[in-house]
Coordinates of C-alpha atoms in Angstrom, one line a residue:
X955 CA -1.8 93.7 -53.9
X956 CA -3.4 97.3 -54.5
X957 CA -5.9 97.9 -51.4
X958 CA -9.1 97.6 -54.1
X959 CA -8.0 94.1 -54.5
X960 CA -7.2 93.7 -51.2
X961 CA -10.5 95.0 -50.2
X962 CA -12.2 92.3 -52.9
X963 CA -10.7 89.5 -51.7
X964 CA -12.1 90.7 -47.9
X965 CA -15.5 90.9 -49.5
X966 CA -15.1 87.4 -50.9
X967 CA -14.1 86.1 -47.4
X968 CA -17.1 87.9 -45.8
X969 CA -19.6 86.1 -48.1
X970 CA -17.9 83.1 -48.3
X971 CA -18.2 83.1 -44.3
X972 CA -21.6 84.2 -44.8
X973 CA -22.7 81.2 -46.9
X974 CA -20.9 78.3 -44.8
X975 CA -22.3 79.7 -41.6
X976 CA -25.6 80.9 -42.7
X977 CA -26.2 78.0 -45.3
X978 CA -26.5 75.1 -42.9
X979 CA -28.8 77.4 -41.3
X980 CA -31.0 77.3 -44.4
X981 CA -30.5 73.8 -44.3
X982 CA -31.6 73.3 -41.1
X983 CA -35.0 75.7 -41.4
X984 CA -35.8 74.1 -45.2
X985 CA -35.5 70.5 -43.7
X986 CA -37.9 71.4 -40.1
X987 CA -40.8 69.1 -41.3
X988 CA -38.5 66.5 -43.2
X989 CA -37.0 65.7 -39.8
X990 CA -40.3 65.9 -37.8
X991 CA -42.3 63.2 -39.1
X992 CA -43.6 61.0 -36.3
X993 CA -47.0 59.7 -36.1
X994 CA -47.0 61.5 -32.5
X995 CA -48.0 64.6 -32.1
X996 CA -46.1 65.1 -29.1
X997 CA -43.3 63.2 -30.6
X998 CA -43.3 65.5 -33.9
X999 CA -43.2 68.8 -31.8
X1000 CA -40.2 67.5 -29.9
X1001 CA -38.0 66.5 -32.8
X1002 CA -39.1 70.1 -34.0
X1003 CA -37.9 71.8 -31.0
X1004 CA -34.6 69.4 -31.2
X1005 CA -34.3 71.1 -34.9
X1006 CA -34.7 74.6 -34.3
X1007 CA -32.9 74.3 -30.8
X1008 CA -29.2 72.6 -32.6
X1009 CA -28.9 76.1 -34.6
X1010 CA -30.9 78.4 -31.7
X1011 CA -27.8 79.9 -30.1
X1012 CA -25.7 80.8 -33.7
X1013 CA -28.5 81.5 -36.4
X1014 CA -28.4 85.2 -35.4
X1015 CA -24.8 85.3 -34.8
X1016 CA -24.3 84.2 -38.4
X1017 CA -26.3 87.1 -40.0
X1018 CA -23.7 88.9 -39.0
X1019 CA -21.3 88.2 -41.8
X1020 CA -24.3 89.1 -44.2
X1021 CA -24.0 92.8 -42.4
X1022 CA -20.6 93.1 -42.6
X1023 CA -20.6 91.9 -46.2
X1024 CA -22.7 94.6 -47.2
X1025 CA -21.6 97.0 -45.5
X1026 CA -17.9 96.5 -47.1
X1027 CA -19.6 96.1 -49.9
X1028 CA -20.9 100.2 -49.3
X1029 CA -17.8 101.4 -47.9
X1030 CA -14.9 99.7 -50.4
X1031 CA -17.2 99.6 -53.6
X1032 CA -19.8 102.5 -53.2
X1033 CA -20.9 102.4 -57.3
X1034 CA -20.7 98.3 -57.0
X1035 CA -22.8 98.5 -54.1
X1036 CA -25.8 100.9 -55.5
X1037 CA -25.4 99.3 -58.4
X1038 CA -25.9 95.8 -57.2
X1039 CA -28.3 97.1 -54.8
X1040 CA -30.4 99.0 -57.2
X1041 CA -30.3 96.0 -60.0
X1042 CA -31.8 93.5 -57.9
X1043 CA -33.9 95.5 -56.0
X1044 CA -37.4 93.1 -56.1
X1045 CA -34.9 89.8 -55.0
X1046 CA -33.2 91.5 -52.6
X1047 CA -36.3 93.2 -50.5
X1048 CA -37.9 89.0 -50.9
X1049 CA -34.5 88.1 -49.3
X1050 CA -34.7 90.6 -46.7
X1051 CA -38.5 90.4 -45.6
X1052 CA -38.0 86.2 -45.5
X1053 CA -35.0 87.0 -43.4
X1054 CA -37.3 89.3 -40.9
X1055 CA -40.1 87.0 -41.4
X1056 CA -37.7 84.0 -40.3
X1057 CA -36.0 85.6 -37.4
X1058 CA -39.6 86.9 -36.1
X1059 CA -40.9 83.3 -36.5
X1060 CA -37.6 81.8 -33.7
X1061 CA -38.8 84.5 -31.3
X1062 CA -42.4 83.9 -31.3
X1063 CA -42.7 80.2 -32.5
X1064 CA -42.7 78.9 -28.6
X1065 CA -45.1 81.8 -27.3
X1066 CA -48.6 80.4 -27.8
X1067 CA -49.0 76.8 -26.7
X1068 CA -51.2 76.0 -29.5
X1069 CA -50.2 73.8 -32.4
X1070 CA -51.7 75.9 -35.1
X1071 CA -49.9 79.3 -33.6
X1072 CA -46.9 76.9 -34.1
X1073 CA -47.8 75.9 -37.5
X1074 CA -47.6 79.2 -39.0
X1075 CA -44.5 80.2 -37.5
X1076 CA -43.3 77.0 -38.7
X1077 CA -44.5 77.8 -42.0
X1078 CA -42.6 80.9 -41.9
X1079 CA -39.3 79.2 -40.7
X1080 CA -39.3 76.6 -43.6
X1081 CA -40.0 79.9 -46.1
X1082 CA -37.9 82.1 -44.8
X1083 CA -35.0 79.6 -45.3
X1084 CA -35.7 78.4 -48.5
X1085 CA -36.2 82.3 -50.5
X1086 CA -32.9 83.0 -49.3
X1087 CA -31.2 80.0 -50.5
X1088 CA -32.5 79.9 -53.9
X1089 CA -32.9 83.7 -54.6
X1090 CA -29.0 84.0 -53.2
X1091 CA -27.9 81.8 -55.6
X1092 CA -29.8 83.6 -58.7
X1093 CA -28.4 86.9 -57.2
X1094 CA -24.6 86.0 -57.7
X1095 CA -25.1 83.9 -60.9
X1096 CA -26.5 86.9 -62.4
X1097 CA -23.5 89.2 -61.3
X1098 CA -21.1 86.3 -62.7
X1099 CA -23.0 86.5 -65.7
X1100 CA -23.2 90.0 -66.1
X1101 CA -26.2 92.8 -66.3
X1102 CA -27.8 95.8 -68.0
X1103 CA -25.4 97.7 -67.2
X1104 CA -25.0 101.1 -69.3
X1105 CA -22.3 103.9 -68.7
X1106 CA -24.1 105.7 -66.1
X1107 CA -23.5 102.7 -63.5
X1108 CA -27.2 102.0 -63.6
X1109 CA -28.8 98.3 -64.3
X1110 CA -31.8 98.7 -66.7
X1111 CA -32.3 94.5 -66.6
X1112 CA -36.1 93.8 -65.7
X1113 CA -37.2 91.0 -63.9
X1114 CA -37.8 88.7 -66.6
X1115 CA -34.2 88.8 -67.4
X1116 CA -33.0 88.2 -63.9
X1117 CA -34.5 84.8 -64.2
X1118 CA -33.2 83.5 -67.0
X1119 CA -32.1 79.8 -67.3
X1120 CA -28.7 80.1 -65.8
X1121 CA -30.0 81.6 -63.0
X1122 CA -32.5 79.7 -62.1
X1123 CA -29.8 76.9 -62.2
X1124 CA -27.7 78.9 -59.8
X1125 CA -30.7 78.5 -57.5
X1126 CA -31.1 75.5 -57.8
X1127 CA -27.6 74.9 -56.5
X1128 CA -27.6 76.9 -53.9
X1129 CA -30.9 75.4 -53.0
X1130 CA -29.9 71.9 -52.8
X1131 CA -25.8 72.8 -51.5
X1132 CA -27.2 74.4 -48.5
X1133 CA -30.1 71.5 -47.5
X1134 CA -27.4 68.9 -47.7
X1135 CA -25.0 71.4 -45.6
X1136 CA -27.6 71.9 -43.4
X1137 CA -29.0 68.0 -43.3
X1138 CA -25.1 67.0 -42.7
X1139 CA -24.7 69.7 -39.8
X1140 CA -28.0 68.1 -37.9
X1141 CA -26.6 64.9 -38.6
X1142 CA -23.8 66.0 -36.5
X1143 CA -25.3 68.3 -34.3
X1144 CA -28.2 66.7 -32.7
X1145 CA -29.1 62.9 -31.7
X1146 CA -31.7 60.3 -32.0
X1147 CA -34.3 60.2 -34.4
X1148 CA -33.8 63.8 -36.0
X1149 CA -29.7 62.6 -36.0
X1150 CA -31.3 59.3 -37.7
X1151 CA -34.0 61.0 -40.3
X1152 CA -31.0 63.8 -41.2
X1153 CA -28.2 61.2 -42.2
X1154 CA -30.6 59.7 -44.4
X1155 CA -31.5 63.1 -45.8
X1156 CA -27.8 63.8 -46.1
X1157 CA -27.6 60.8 -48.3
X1158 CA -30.5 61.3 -50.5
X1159 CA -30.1 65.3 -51.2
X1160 CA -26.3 64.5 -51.8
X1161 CA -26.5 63.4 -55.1
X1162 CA -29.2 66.0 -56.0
X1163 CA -26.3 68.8 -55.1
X1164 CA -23.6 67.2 -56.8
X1165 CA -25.5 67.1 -60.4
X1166 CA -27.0 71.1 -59.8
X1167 CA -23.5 72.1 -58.7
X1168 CA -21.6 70.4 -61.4
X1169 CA -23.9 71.5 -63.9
X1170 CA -23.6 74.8 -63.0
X1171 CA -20.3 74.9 -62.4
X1172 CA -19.8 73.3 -66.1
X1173 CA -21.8 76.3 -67.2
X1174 CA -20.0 78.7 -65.6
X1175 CA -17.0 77.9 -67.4
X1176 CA -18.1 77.4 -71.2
X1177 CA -20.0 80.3 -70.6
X1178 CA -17.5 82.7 -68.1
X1179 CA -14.5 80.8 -67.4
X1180 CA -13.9 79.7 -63.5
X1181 CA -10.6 79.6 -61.6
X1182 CA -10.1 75.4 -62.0
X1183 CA -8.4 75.1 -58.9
X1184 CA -11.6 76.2 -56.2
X1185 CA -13.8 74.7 -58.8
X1186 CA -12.2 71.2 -58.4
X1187 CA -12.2 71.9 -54.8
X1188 CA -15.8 72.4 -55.0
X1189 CA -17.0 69.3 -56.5
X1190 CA -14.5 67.0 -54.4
X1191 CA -15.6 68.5 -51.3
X1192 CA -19.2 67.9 -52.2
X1193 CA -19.1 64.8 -53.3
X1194 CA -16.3 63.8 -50.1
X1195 CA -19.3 65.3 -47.5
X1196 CA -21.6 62.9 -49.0
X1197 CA -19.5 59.8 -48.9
X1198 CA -18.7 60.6 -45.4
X1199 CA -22.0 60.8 -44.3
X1200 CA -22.8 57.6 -46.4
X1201 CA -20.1 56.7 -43.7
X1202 CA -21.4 58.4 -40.8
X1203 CA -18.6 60.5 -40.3
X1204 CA -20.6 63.2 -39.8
X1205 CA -17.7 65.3 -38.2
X1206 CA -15.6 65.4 -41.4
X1207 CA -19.1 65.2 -43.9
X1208 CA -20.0 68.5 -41.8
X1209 CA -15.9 69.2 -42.3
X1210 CA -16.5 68.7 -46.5
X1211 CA -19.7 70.6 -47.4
X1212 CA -18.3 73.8 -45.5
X1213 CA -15.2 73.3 -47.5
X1214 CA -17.2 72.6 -50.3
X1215 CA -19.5 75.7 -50.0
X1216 CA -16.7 77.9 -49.2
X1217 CA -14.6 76.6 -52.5
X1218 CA -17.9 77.3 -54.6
X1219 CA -17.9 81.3 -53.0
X1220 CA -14.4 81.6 -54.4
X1221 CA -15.6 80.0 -57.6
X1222 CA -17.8 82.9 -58.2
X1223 CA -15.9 85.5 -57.0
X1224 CA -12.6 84.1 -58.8
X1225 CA -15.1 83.9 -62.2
X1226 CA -15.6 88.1 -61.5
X1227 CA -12.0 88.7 -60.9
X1228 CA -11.4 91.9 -62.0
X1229 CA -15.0 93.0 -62.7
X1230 CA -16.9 93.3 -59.6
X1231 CA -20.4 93.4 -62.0
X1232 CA -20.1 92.8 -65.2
X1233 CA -21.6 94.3 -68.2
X1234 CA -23.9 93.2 -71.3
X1235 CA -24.2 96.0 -73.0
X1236 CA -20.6 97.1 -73.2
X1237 CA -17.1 95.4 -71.9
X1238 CA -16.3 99.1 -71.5
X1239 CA -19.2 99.6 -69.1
X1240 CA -18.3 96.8 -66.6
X1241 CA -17.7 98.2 -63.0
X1242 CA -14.1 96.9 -61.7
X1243 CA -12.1 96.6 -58.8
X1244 CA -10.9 100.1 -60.3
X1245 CA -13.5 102.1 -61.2
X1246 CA -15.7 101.2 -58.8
X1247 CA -13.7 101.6 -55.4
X1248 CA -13.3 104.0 -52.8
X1249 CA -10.4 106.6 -52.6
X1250 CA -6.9 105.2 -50.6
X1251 CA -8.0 106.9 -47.7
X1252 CA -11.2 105.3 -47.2
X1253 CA -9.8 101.9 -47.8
X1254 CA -6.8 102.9 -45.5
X1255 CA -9.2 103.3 -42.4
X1256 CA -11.3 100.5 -43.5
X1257 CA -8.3 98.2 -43.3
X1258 CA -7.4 99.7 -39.9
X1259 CA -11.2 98.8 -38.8
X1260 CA -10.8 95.6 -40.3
X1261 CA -7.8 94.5 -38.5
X1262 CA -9.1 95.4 -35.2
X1263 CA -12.6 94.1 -35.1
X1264 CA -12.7 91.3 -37.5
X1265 CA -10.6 89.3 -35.0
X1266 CA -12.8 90.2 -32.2
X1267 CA -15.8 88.9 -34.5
X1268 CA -14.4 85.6 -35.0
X1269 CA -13.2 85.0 -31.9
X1270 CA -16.2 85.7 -30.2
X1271 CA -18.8 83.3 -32.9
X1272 CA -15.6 80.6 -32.4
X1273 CA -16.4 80.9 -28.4
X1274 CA -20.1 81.0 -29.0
X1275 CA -20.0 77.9 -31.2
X1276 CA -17.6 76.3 -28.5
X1277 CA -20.0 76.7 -25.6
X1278 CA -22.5 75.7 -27.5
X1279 CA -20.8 72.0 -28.8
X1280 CA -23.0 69.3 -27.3
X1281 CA -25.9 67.1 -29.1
X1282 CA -29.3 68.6 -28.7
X1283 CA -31.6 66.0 -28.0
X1284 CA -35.1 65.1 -26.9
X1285 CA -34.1 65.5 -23.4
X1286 CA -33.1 69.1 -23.7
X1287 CA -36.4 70.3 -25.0
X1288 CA -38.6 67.9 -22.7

């Protein structure tokens, strides 16, 4: 492979990381009052904590891959990147101040000892998930599908048009993927009632997932054509992560959604292959691996940089996630 290709397919592996890592997380913050629904107060709070504690240590460490994405994204594809950037400006900024708004709320959430302090951060937690998730998946169904896009690289599409049915479908999948990723990942990760409430959240969102994703997925290939083989994938790792936590095998349920999320990633970006964001105006305006990359010597160095600290990166979430392993329960927030 040619070092644009090479440099795509690195790009694809960064979000793909991206949205198995960072999707339970969206998960876990969508599903905070789902899982805290004792007639205790004192109880409720608890199970909160016990929620927000079993992703406490990682949630930041996983934004990382959303950095590195984009900043690939600048470096290998400049045009893609202002493109993409520029094109979905209004989604992107919501994205990015729920993000802040989120990472503000686990900071200050336990600062005030007063439930209705609590409350709002709370509120900003379950909000600051759930934009993300659904505008994320409206954002890349809208690049599969294609844009305003004329020859001067720049996206004319208004809001209105972002939003059109298909999108909103994509959403929706993403939506639902990530709650049962994330309800799956509690189920595993923490223990008692929370571990209790989430397996049977695992269970009932599961089936909700499959029919979005499968829809969509159906869509997307009538409509674009998708790579069959990560498509399969998808759906079989879906629907094996909600058998097994039918099951309670919540190690290989937990095991199946991230394969399944990960296999949906490389069903988009396999859907682009070799358009990068395509065009409906004009096939002849669509922005490519090829006319949209960097010159050989800014991919050369990139690959250097790659090479040397991607390792580091993943080697030091792996540790983190390793010192982090154990259950979170009641006990560890009392």
């Amino acid at each position: 492979m040619d070092l644009p290709t090479i440099w795509f397919v690195a790009i694809a592996v960064l979000w793909t990381g991206y949205f198995v890592l960072e999707g339970f997380d969206f998960g876990v913050g969508m599903l905070l009052p789902v899982l805290s629904r004792g007639t205790d107060p004192a109880e409720r709070e608890a199970d909160r904590r016990v929620v927000i504690n079993a992703i406490g240590p990682v949630w930041d460490g996983n934004e990382v891959w959303l950095i590195t994405a984009v900043g690939a994204m600048f470096a290998a594809f400049p045009v893609w990147y202002a493109a993409t950037l520029s094109g979905f400006y209004l989604p992107l900024l919501l994205i990015i101040l729920a993000l802040i708004g989120r990472g503000v709320a686990f900071e200050y959430r336990g600062k005030v000892d007063d439930a209705r302090w609590r409350a709002r951060w709370d509120a900003a937690i379950i909000a600051g998930s759930a934009v993300p998730a659904f505008l994320w998946g409206v954002v890349f169904a809208n690049i599969v599908r294609g844009v305003e896009l004329g020859p001067d690289g720049v996206v004319t599409s208004r809001l209105v048009d972002l939003l059109s049915p298909y999108a909103l479908l994509g959403g929706l999948t993403t939506l639902t993927l990530f709650v049962l990723h994330g309800a799956v990942f509690l189920a595993l990760k923490t223990d008692g009632p929370v571990r209790h409430r989430a397996g049977v959240t695992a269970r009932t969102a599961g089936p909700v997932a499959l029919v979005a994703l499968t829809g969509f997925l159906l869509w997307t290939g009538t409509a674009h054509g998708v790579p069959a083989v990560p498509a399969v994938v998808t759906v079989a790792a879906v629907l094996a992560g909600v058998v097994l936590a039918l099951r309670r095998r919540e190690g290989w349920a937990f095991t199946a959604t991230a394969v399944g999320v990960a296999a949906f990633t490389a069903t988009l970006f396999g859907s682009l292959f070799p358009a990068v964001l395509p065009s409906l105006v004009s096939p002849a305006f669509d922005l490519t691996i090829a006319n949209a990359a960097s010159g050989p010597y800014t991919l050369g160095v990139l690959s250097w940089i790659g090479a040397v600290f991607l390792p580091v990166v993943i080697a030091y979430q792996s540790w983190s996630y390793w010192v982090f392993r154990r259950r979170v329960t009641r006990a560890h927030v009392a």
